[in-house]
């Protein structure tokens, strides 16, 4: 670049050239990667038949990325790409859903009910069973078939369920108290990790004690059910003193009370599912209760749909396991990465999992965070990239990687714990994301859509996205939204269709002609069937594929098979394109040596070689074509 563009005069400097991580950036900055070819993971093509245009983004404002989505773009980390729909082997249509119009299907309602049953205690995961086995081994007991049982209440109360918790006998109490102490120590480590202070290796250690009868009598005015209190631990008081001491030394810790600490520890320990014991925080103590008799806990099932004409798909357990959904800004989390590594290894048999690739793919983002300002223009969480964690009793079972933008929640990727595959977490998390959009619309009226990524009609694994109704597909030519029910018969006949041509017509026989050299729809279905023959799909869907269409892009970004396209099409710019974009090219803002300048003023400020200028013009014409006139005048085009 230095040899091609030499400065001849000063220009406006932009010293804030970063990678989108700073606060308050008001401009988007990209490097144009041009057309790229790669093998296709959807039709299992080994040739470079997947064709797209790519941009590397230093930064992308939430508004600019929203507009790019509405022109068929999508991001993988800081790489933004758009399939060339009339050329690529598997056209990828952007699909979205207006959350307020969503009506769950019977299958989707079953997924929600299944999760509710699990939270109520009627279902168990492999993790729950293995935890019970470990505990039984420590106690020298025979493992029970189930740590809890669920029976129906027959007293004309069909909307209630009774959960019977059996009495847990502990013969080897010393061994069991050591077991509990280890669990509490693990919870203490998690507590400090979540708060973020530096670990010194000298965190307080817990000691679990058996509660003697005389102590129960002293505590009867403080705690309830004192006759069932078996064990207790006061480590919360030690932690509070430790934090207070550390705060005076490093000044970056918030003091907390033993009561709050005890509640946090109970939240974490509850994930271990210590059957037969109820764990509670009481006056700063961790108390372990066991009923002297069998105890029945009454659990209300989800309320039936309100008489509003809409189905109620929310589920909030009153007892049993606790589900928490937590939205966190995109950043590296060791627990999330451990789950991702487990997911990729066991579900996808991926042997190339690395921390660096995970960060590039799912943590790095070009979207600067926009803080909430208390207005109705920004949701309470702000705009930007987030990781939505799903925790059951403190254990992360799934993480949804999403972008929160002015008009939508854009679902990017999902990974989940294989031990909980029976809960259909792909479908469940999609339903919760839709619910989140509906709730946020009350705070930010413009945020009303749920973007499911790309829909590929010729790929069986992608058909599940159409089950979230009523959805819309983006026309690849005019960028208008077309109802899926109108688009489907067109895509049944031709994998590439200009959907907006048929938006208002009833004559579906008028279909666009396929481009030369592309395979027929029947051929595409044949490829996808071969690709899916061992997929093990549930109800025609592959749960492992939920929210994952970006995975192939992430793996191919640095692959040698994905190269810049040097076809003759790239060397010849059509006369119509030149005429259409002749004026727009002058308004493109370039970043040259950290100087912002419009293309039409470039030669006034810099000495440029003619051959370089000619090539740059070709690149800019293609760039305007794929990005659009409006965005090309707003996004800064960096020359590196």
XYZ file of C-alpha atoms in Angstrom:
640
model
C 0.000 0.000 0.000
C 2.821 2.454 0.799
C 4.188 1.976 -2.700
C 0.792 2.491 -4.343
C -0.533 5.414 -2.291
C 1.857 8.152 -1.229
C 0.686 11.083 0.875
C 0.896 14.489 -0.775
C -0.949 16.548 1.816
C -2.383 16.292 5.278
C -5.791 14.854 6.040
C -8.153 14.329 8.916
C -6.589 11.743 11.197
C -8.498 9.056 13.001
C -6.411 7.919 15.949
C -9.115 5.575 17.222
C -8.354 2.736 14.834
C -9.284 -0.342 16.820
C -11.118 -3.637 16.513
C -14.516 -2.544 17.684
C -13.746 -3.049 21.360
C -13.662 0.580 22.405
C -16.615 2.496 23.755
C -18.350 5.235 21.859
C -17.150 4.513 18.331
C -19.568 6.142 15.914
C -18.323 4.654 12.656
C -17.957 1.229 11.092
C -14.628 0.247 9.558
C -14.126 -2.756 7.273
C -11.569 -4.315 4.949
C -13.031 -5.793 1.776
C -12.046 -9.434 1.259
C -13.912 -9.660 -2.040
C -15.423 -12.824 -3.483
C -14.384 -16.090 -1.914
C -14.930 -19.715 -2.815
C -14.908 -22.745 -0.524
C -16.226 -26.264 -0.253
C -19.809 -26.541 0.999
C -20.792 -28.258 4.228
C -24.480 -28.242 3.375
C -24.488 -30.294 0.156
C -21.169 -32.046 0.894
C -19.611 -30.588 -2.227
C -15.865 -31.105 -2.410
C -15.428 -28.480 -5.119
C -15.259 -24.761 -4.395
C -18.956 -24.352 -5.076
C -19.839 -22.168 -2.095
C -19.407 -18.535 -3.190
C -19.700 -15.486 -0.957
C -18.450 -11.936 -0.515
C -16.571 -11.202 2.687
C -15.542 -8.256 4.851
C -13.193 -8.150 7.817
C -14.676 -5.697 10.311
C -12.630 -3.541 12.661
C -15.931 -2.214 13.986
C -19.602 -2.333 12.999
C -22.136 -0.161 14.764
C -25.332 -1.880 15.851
C -27.313 0.130 13.302
C -24.956 -0.697 10.428
C -24.888 -4.389 11.252
C -28.690 -4.388 11.460
C -28.819 -2.917 7.948
C -26.298 -5.489 6.726
C -28.484 -8.289 8.106
C -31.375 -6.836 6.139
C -29.284 -7.159 2.981
C -28.431 -10.817 3.580
C -25.146 -10.482 5.502
C -24.093 -12.380 8.625
C -21.031 -12.454 10.860
C -18.680 -15.143 12.152
C -16.559 -13.459 14.792
C -15.272 -10.299 13.094
C -15.666 -11.767 9.595
C -18.864 -10.646 7.834
C -20.040 -12.525 4.755
C -22.885 -12.665 2.251
C -23.567 -15.600 -0.085
C -23.740 -14.713 -3.763
C -27.186 -16.171 -4.106
C -27.310 -16.614 -7.882
C -23.898 -18.312 -7.985
C -23.458 -20.344 -4.799
C -24.455 -24.013 -4.715
C -26.748 -23.653 -1.676
C -28.512 -20.263 -1.591
C -28.895 -19.065 1.983
C -31.952 -16.924 2.656
C -32.061 -14.737 5.748
C -35.063 -15.806 7.840
C -36.796 -13.868 10.589
C -39.878 -14.011 12.770
C -41.976 -11.232 14.279
C -42.026 -12.381 17.886
C -45.419 -10.924 18.761
C -47.041 -13.001 15.982
C -45.428 -16.292 16.994
C -47.690 -19.224 17.824
C -45.965 -22.357 19.155
C -46.729 -25.690 17.539
C -47.749 -28.781 19.503
C -44.207 -30.126 19.161
C -42.745 -26.891 20.536
C -45.189 -26.943 23.435
C -44.096 -30.507 24.204
C -40.496 -29.305 24.447
C -41.510 -26.685 27.014
C -43.523 -29.212 28.982
C -40.585 -31.624 28.969
C -38.345 -28.952 30.478
C -41.013 -28.217 33.084
C -41.176 -31.884 34.041
C -37.417 -31.915 34.446
C -37.511 -28.814 36.637
C -40.301 -30.352 38.679
C -38.146 -33.442 39.297
C -40.004 -35.951 37.159
C -37.095 -36.381 34.703
C -33.384 -36.829 35.280
C -30.279 -36.248 33.180
C -27.212 -38.463 32.925
C -25.432 -35.937 35.113
C -28.081 -36.221 37.835
C -27.854 -40.013 37.827
C -24.053 -40.035 37.913
C -24.100 -37.553 40.796
C -26.446 -39.837 42.740
C -24.163 -42.793 41.989
C -21.106 -40.900 43.268
C -22.886 -39.903 46.445
C -24.117 -43.435 47.031
C -20.586 -44.810 46.560
C -19.232 -42.356 49.123
C -21.894 -43.421 51.610
C -21.426 -47.113 50.895
C -25.081 -47.461 49.827
C -26.904 -49.145 47.032
C -27.916 -46.535 44.452
C -31.628 -45.949 44.180
C -33.388 -45.988 40.858
C -34.426 -42.387 41.320
C -33.606 -39.729 43.845
C -37.195 -38.532 43.718
C -40.489 -39.748 42.428
C -43.448 -37.902 40.994
C -47.037 -39.030 41.623
C -50.346 -37.459 40.756
C -52.542 -36.036 43.485
C -55.834 -37.918 43.221
C -57.888 -35.490 45.296
C -59.563 -33.962 42.260
C -56.551 -31.665 41.760
C -55.323 -32.554 38.296
C -53.250 -29.360 38.093
C -51.015 -30.384 40.999
C -48.246 -32.935 41.361
C -46.764 -34.394 44.526
C -43.018 -34.868 44.656
C -41.990 -37.370 47.296
C -38.484 -36.982 48.686
C -37.299 -40.168 50.406
C -35.490 -40.092 53.722
C -31.727 -40.364 53.236
C -30.034 -42.529 55.850
C -26.345 -41.751 56.426
C -24.484 -44.592 58.097
C -20.992 -43.282 57.482
C -21.490 -39.714 58.658
C -17.843 -38.722 58.868
C -17.321 -39.715 55.266
C -20.444 -37.922 54.181
C -19.506 -34.711 56.031
C -16.154 -34.759 54.234
C -18.043 -35.180 50.974
C -20.226 -32.149 51.804
C -17.175 -30.083 52.793
C -15.586 -30.756 49.408
C -18.769 -29.698 47.636
C -18.881 -26.463 49.628
C -15.198 -25.758 48.885
C -15.931 -26.148 45.181
C -18.848 -23.741 45.571
C -16.541 -21.277 47.349
C -14.101 -21.376 44.430
C -16.996 -20.769 42.019
C -18.199 -17.878 44.182
C -14.829 -16.139 43.954
C -14.498 -16.877 40.239
C -17.864 -15.233 39.521
C -16.936 -12.159 41.569
C -13.597 -11.818 39.812
C -11.107 -11.034 42.633
C -7.575 -12.437 42.337
C -7.269 -15.939 43.736
C -4.603 -16.310 46.394
C -4.846 -20.044 46.904
C -5.869 -19.364 50.513
C -9.631 -19.238 50.212
C -11.422 -20.186 53.450
C -12.000 -23.909 53.835
C -15.314 -25.250 55.032
C -16.005 -27.584 57.909
C -19.360 -29.360 58.034
C -20.618 -30.292 61.498
C -23.399 -32.534 62.684
C -26.064 -30.575 64.534
C -26.503 -31.967 68.047
C -29.904 -32.016 69.798
C -28.916 -29.259 72.253
C -27.948 -27.005 69.342
C -31.308 -27.635 67.695
C -33.059 -26.434 70.830
C -31.005 -23.242 70.848
C -31.836 -22.621 67.206
C -35.552 -23.335 67.377
C -36.428 -19.643 67.567
C -34.157 -18.799 64.623
C -34.804 -21.545 62.099
C -37.820 -23.578 61.104
C -38.013 -27.364 61.022
C -35.117 -27.538 63.475
C -35.912 -31.185 64.179
C -34.888 -32.005 60.563
C -31.598 -30.065 60.635
C -28.779 -32.609 60.312
C -25.645 -30.721 59.221
C -24.500 -27.094 59.182
C -21.517 -25.025 58.033
C -20.502 -21.441 58.897
C -17.957 -20.846 56.123
C -19.939 -17.792 54.933
C -18.754 -15.823 57.967
C -15.136 -16.719 57.191
C -15.578 -15.650 53.558
C -17.108 -12.315 54.600
C -14.130 -11.625 56.877
C -11.720 -12.690 54.137
C -13.324 -10.339 51.608
C -13.252 -7.457 54.072
C -9.549 -8.061 54.692
C -8.770 -8.323 50.940
C -10.795 -5.189 50.233
C -8.588 -3.131 52.520
C -5.529 -4.355 50.615
C -6.498 -4.160 46.956
C -9.591 -1.958 47.047
C -11.542 -3.677 44.288
C -13.909 -5.946 46.224
C -17.433 -5.132 47.336
C -18.116 -6.255 50.880
C -21.029 -8.650 51.191
C -22.860 -10.075 54.173
C -22.689 -13.717 55.299
C -26.390 -14.013 54.434
C -25.799 -13.106 50.785
C -22.739 -15.351 50.592
C -24.678 -18.286 52.038
C -27.453 -17.817 49.490
C -24.934 -17.789 46.624
C -23.235 -20.939 47.901
C -26.583 -22.715 48.203
C -27.341 -21.802 44.589
C -24.116 -23.446 43.416
C -24.285 -26.485 45.699
C -27.863 -27.223 44.677
C -26.588 -28.207 41.231
C -24.992 -31.284 42.811
C -28.459 -32.733 43.512
C -27.643 -34.220 46.931
C -30.675 -36.460 47.100
C -32.640 -36.648 50.340
C -31.377 -33.311 51.674
C -32.802 -29.826 51.408
C -30.083 -27.175 51.410
C -30.966 -23.744 52.744
C -29.217 -20.545 53.744
C -30.260 -19.413 57.218
C -28.724 -16.444 59.066
C -25.461 -16.904 57.188
C -25.259 -20.662 57.794
C -25.495 -23.442 55.231
C -28.010 -25.907 56.632
C -28.719 -29.411 55.399
C -32.182 -30.706 56.293
C -33.548 -34.224 56.089
C -37.170 -35.046 56.935
C -37.732 -37.435 59.847
C -40.589 -38.801 57.740
C -41.333 -38.839 54.066
C -42.081 -35.304 52.970
C -44.410 -34.326 50.170
C -43.763 -31.100 48.336
C -46.658 -29.788 46.282
C -45.662 -28.297 42.960
C -48.017 -26.228 40.870
C -47.869 -26.996 37.181
C -47.724 -24.123 34.659
C -50.914 -22.120 34.470
C -53.089 -22.812 31.485
C -53.176 -20.343 28.630
C -54.876 -17.090 29.440
C -58.123 -16.491 27.653
C -56.585 -14.038 25.229
C -56.604 -16.148 22.087
C -52.833 -16.767 22.376
C -51.133 -19.853 23.752
C -49.077 -19.542 26.888
C -45.649 -21.130 26.441
C -43.910 -19.721 29.506
C -42.937 -22.153 32.262
C -41.906 -21.086 35.760
C -41.295 -23.863 38.308
C -42.433 -23.210 41.866
C -40.365 -25.999 43.432
C -37.691 -28.474 42.407
C -34.800 -27.491 40.151
C -34.223 -23.843 39.370
C -33.705 -22.559 35.843
C -31.901 -19.233 35.454
C -31.341 -17.503 32.113
C -28.534 -14.960 32.319
C -27.502 -12.478 29.616
C -23.790 -11.603 29.695
C -21.732 -9.413 27.398
C -19.492 -11.369 25.055
C -16.253 -12.255 26.828
C -14.176 -15.344 27.481
C -15.552 -17.534 30.270
C -13.594 -20.690 31.243
C -16.788 -22.532 32.189
C -18.388 -21.715 28.856
C -15.295 -22.824 26.970
C -15.230 -26.129 28.885
C -18.840 -26.712 27.846
C -18.053 -25.745 24.230
C -15.097 -28.147 24.150
C -17.271 -30.955 25.529
C -20.024 -30.176 23.043
C -17.756 -30.031 19.991
C -15.915 -33.193 20.996
C -18.912 -35.370 21.865
C -21.586 -34.039 19.519
C -19.504 -33.137 16.447
C -16.481 -35.395 17.053
C -14.321 -32.339 16.450
C -10.651 -32.958 17.263
C -9.532 -29.427 16.377
C -11.073 -27.533 19.297
C -8.807 -24.776 20.601
C -9.215 -21.763 22.821
C -7.993 -19.390 20.098
C -10.487 -20.618 17.491
C -13.292 -20.463 20.060
C -12.437 -16.841 20.871
C -12.231 -15.859 17.198
C -15.515 -17.560 16.417
C -17.770 -16.874 19.407
C -16.136 -14.217 21.620
C -14.598 -11.656 19.269
C -17.136 -9.196 17.924
C -16.884 -6.018 15.845
C -20.072 -4.571 17.402
C -19.258 -1.898 20.015
C -21.412 -2.121 23.128
C -24.097 0.552 23.441
C -25.103 1.152 27.039
C -28.780 1.557 27.946
C -29.719 5.210 28.332
C -33.053 4.804 30.055
C -34.964 5.647 26.877
C -37.204 3.431 24.779
C -34.597 3.389 21.998
C -32.217 0.989 23.762
C -33.212 -2.176 25.697
C -32.149 -2.549 29.362
C -29.231 -4.809 28.375
C -27.951 -2.398 25.698
C -26.928 -3.216 22.125
C -24.026 -5.504 21.253
C -22.956 -9.150 21.381
C -23.979 -11.361 24.289
C -23.775 -14.893 25.628
C -27.100 -16.063 27.022
C -26.416 -18.711 29.661
C -28.972 -21.315 30.705
C -28.241 -22.595 34.215
C -30.054 -25.325 36.126
C -29.268 -25.124 39.825
C -26.126 -23.161 39.013
C -24.846 -25.542 36.316
C -24.503 -24.162 32.774
C -26.351 -26.516 30.426
C -26.468 -24.310 27.302
C -25.074 -21.046 25.929
C -26.691 -19.066 23.131
C -24.447 -16.576 21.325
C -26.621 -13.678 20.171
C -26.446 -10.102 18.897
C -28.907 -7.558 20.277
C -29.609 -4.945 17.606
C -32.082 -2.080 17.123
C -34.689 -4.293 15.446
C -33.904 -7.811 16.560
C -32.209 -10.513 18.519
C -29.985 -12.254 15.977
C -29.261 -15.850 16.993
C -25.726 -16.762 15.977
C -24.745 -20.061 17.631
C -25.749 -22.464 20.381
C -23.770 -25.076 22.271
C -25.118 -27.282 25.036
C -24.250 -30.055 27.458
C -24.645 -33.484 25.800
C -25.821 -34.856 29.162
C -28.988 -32.802 28.667
C -29.683 -33.706 25.039
C -32.985 -35.298 26.075
C -34.340 -31.794 26.813
C -34.153 -30.730 23.119
C -32.191 -27.657 24.119
C -31.931 -26.331 20.560
C -35.691 -25.954 20.348
C -36.076 -24.859 23.958
C -33.534 -22.043 23.740
C -35.047 -20.800 20.471
C -38.418 -20.541 22.203
C -36.881 -18.670 25.123
C -35.123 -16.261 22.737
C -38.457 -15.536 21.073
C -39.985 -14.976 24.504
C -37.124 -12.596 25.377
C -37.854 -10.485 22.285
C -41.530 -10.281 23.213
C -40.646 -9.108 26.697
C -38.052 -6.581 25.523
C -40.450 -4.988 23.044
C -42.221 -3.356 25.985
C -38.945 -1.525 26.783
C -37.716 -0.980 23.213
C -40.616 -0.981 20.691
C -38.314 -1.218 17.646
C -36.885 -4.524 18.889
C -39.577 -6.850 17.587
C -37.921 -9.520 15.415
C -36.108 -12.787 15.985
C -33.513 -13.578 13.278
C -32.753 -17.282 12.949
C -29.764 -16.857 10.638
C -29.839 -18.500 7.204
C -32.464 -20.824 5.805
C -31.431 -23.305 3.091
C -34.467 -24.948 1.527
C -32.382 -27.624 -0.181
C -30.750 -28.716 3.097
C -32.898 -30.965 5.284
C -31.034 -29.918 8.394
C -32.202 -26.327 7.933
C -35.904 -27.034 7.487
C -36.564 -26.832 11.250
C -36.308 -23.025 11.081
C -39.531 -22.830 9.081
C -41.331 -24.435 12.036
C -41.179 -21.120 13.893
C -44.215 -19.494 12.331
C -45.111 -17.161 10.761
C -41.614 -16.480 9.406
C -40.365 -14.407 6.474
C -37.542 -14.855 3.962
C -35.454 -12.035 2.501
C -35.634 -11.586 -1.267
C -32.046 -11.882 -2.574
C -32.521 -9.160 -5.200
C -34.794 -6.432 -3.818
C -34.261 -7.198 -0.119
C -37.960 -7.258 0.634
C -39.422 -9.633 3.208
C -41.676 -12.345 1.791
C -43.881 -14.654 3.905
C -42.484 -18.172 4.040
C -45.780 -19.683 2.875
C -45.456 -17.717 -0.375
C -41.756 -18.478 -0.803
C -41.989 -22.226 -0.131
C -43.670 -23.354 -3.396
C -41.144 -21.280 -5.323
C -38.198 -22.851 -3.518
C -39.731 -26.318 -3.956
C -39.149 -25.861 -7.681
C -36.001 -23.769 -7.795
C -33.312 -23.401 -5.157
C -32.722 -19.794 -6.254
C -35.754 -17.539 -6.649
C -36.322 -13.789 -6.699
C -39.021 -14.025 -4.061
C -40.370 -10.488 -4.316
C -41.438 -11.097 -7.943
C -44.154 -13.388 -6.616
C -45.053 -11.563 -3.437
C -48.464 -10.455 -4.634
C -49.158 -12.774 -7.551
C -51.065 -16.032 -7.494
C -49.291 -17.396 -10.569
C -46.571 -19.544 -9.052
C -45.813 -21.146 -12.405
C -43.688 -18.136 -13.337
C -40.379 -19.151 -11.884
C -36.897 -17.752 -12.541
C -34.549 -19.761 -14.674
C -31.598 -21.282 -12.858
C -28.171 -19.971 -13.639
C -26.031 -22.042 -15.974
C -23.883 -24.607 -14.247
C -26.032 -24.933 -11.124
C -27.532 -28.253 -10.113
C -31.258 -28.891 -10.059
C -33.398 -28.913 -6.955
C -33.726 -32.678 -7.121
C -29.968 -33.042 -7.206
C -29.651 -30.785 -4.197
C -32.149 -32.820 -2.210
C -30.258 -35.946 -3.162
C -27.035 -34.489 -1.776
C -28.680 -33.388 1.462
C -30.276 -36.805 1.985
C -26.916 -38.497 1.607
C -25.382 -35.980 3.971
C -28.061 -36.635 6.606
C -28.495 -40.397 6.385
C -26.723 -40.954 9.714
C -27.760 -37.711 11.377
C -30.135 -39.280 13.859
C -32.701 -36.480 13.524
C -35.608 -36.059 15.892
C -38.950 -35.449 14.158
C -37.162 -34.583 10.946
C -34.844 -32.120 12.675
C -31.235 -32.490 13.649
C -31.025 -31.024 17.141
C -27.252 -30.831 16.799
C -27.627 -28.340 13.955
C -29.662 -25.744 15.842
C -28.110 -22.269 15.599
C -24.951 -23.665 14.000
C -24.821 -22.634 10.387
C -21.788 -20.428 11.037
C -19.577 -23.334 12.073
C -18.521 -24.121 8.511
C -17.598 -20.493 7.918
C -15.465 -20.389 11.043
C -13.545 -23.479 10.013
C -13.002 -22.275 6.473
C -11.908 -18.720 7.215
C -8.246 -19.659 7.238
C -8.432 -22.759 5.086
C -6.417 -22.905 1.919
C -9.506 -23.982 -0.030
C -11.111 -20.586 0.533
C -9.332 -18.249 -1.842
C -10.013 -14.981 -3.585
C -11.915 -15.630 -6.799
C -10.048 -14.636 -9.959
C -12.738 -15.629 -12.463
C -13.381 -13.561 -15.553
C -16.520 -12.230 -13.854
C -14.279 -10.344 -11.450
C -12.290 -8.703 -14.229
C -15.247 -7.335 -16.122
C -17.584 -4.769 -14.605
C -20.849 -4.408 -16.537
C -21.746 -1.093 -18.131
C -25.033 -0.962 -16.211
C -23.197 -1.427 -12.936
C -20.701 1.315 -13.782
C -23.459 3.754 -14.680
C -25.535 2.911 -11.638
C -22.699 3.330 -9.145
C -20.623 6.042 -10.861
C -21.830 8.722 -8.475
C -21.892 6.497 -5.382
C -18.252 5.543 -5.699
C -17.182 9.125 -5.071
C -18.983 9.168 -1.696
C -17.238 6.062 -0.323
C -15.160 7.069 2.702
C -11.699 5.507 2.604
C -9.259 4.979 5.431
C -5.770 5.569 4.027
C -2.933 5.520 6.545
C -5.450 6.358 9.331
C -6.749 9.308 7.309
C -10.482 9.453 6.469
C -11.153 10.790 2.977
C -13.837 10.361 0.308
C -12.841 8.568 -2.837
C -13.623 11.599 -5.017
C -10.993 13.590 -3.060
C -8.394 10.824 -3.016
C -6.243 12.093 -5.867
C -6.255 15.592 -4.401
C -4.528 14.348 -1.260
C -2.428 11.415 -2.464
C -0.206 10.433 -5.366
C -1.599 7.146 -6.686
C -0.424 4.766 -9.360
C -2.890 4.415 -12.224
C -3.000 0.628 -12.203
C -3.759 0.647 -8.460
C -6.515 3.250 -8.922
C -8.102 1.174 -11.684
C -8.131 -1.944 -9.513
C -9.480 0.008 -6.536
C -12.372 1.305 -8.627
C -13.340 -2.242 -9.612
C -13.291 -3.294 -5.969
C -15.424 -0.337 -4.934
C -18.017 -1.029 -7.635
C -18.411 -4.602 -6.406
C -18.431 -3.375 -2.790
C -21.265 -0.913 -3.475
C -23.193 -3.645 -5.284
C -23.128 -6.057 -2.323
C -23.324 -3.522 0.511
C -25.685 -0.982 -1.033
C -25.351 2.721 -1.749
C -26.485 3.921 1.652
C -24.201 1.668 3.696
C -21.237 2.197 1.383
C -21.392 5.923 2.144
C -21.515 5.285 5.933
C -19.099 2.412 6.449
C -15.417 3.347 6.250
C -13.582 1.312 3.610
C -10.104 0.619 4.958
C -7.180 0.101 2.592
C -5.224 -1.643 5.337
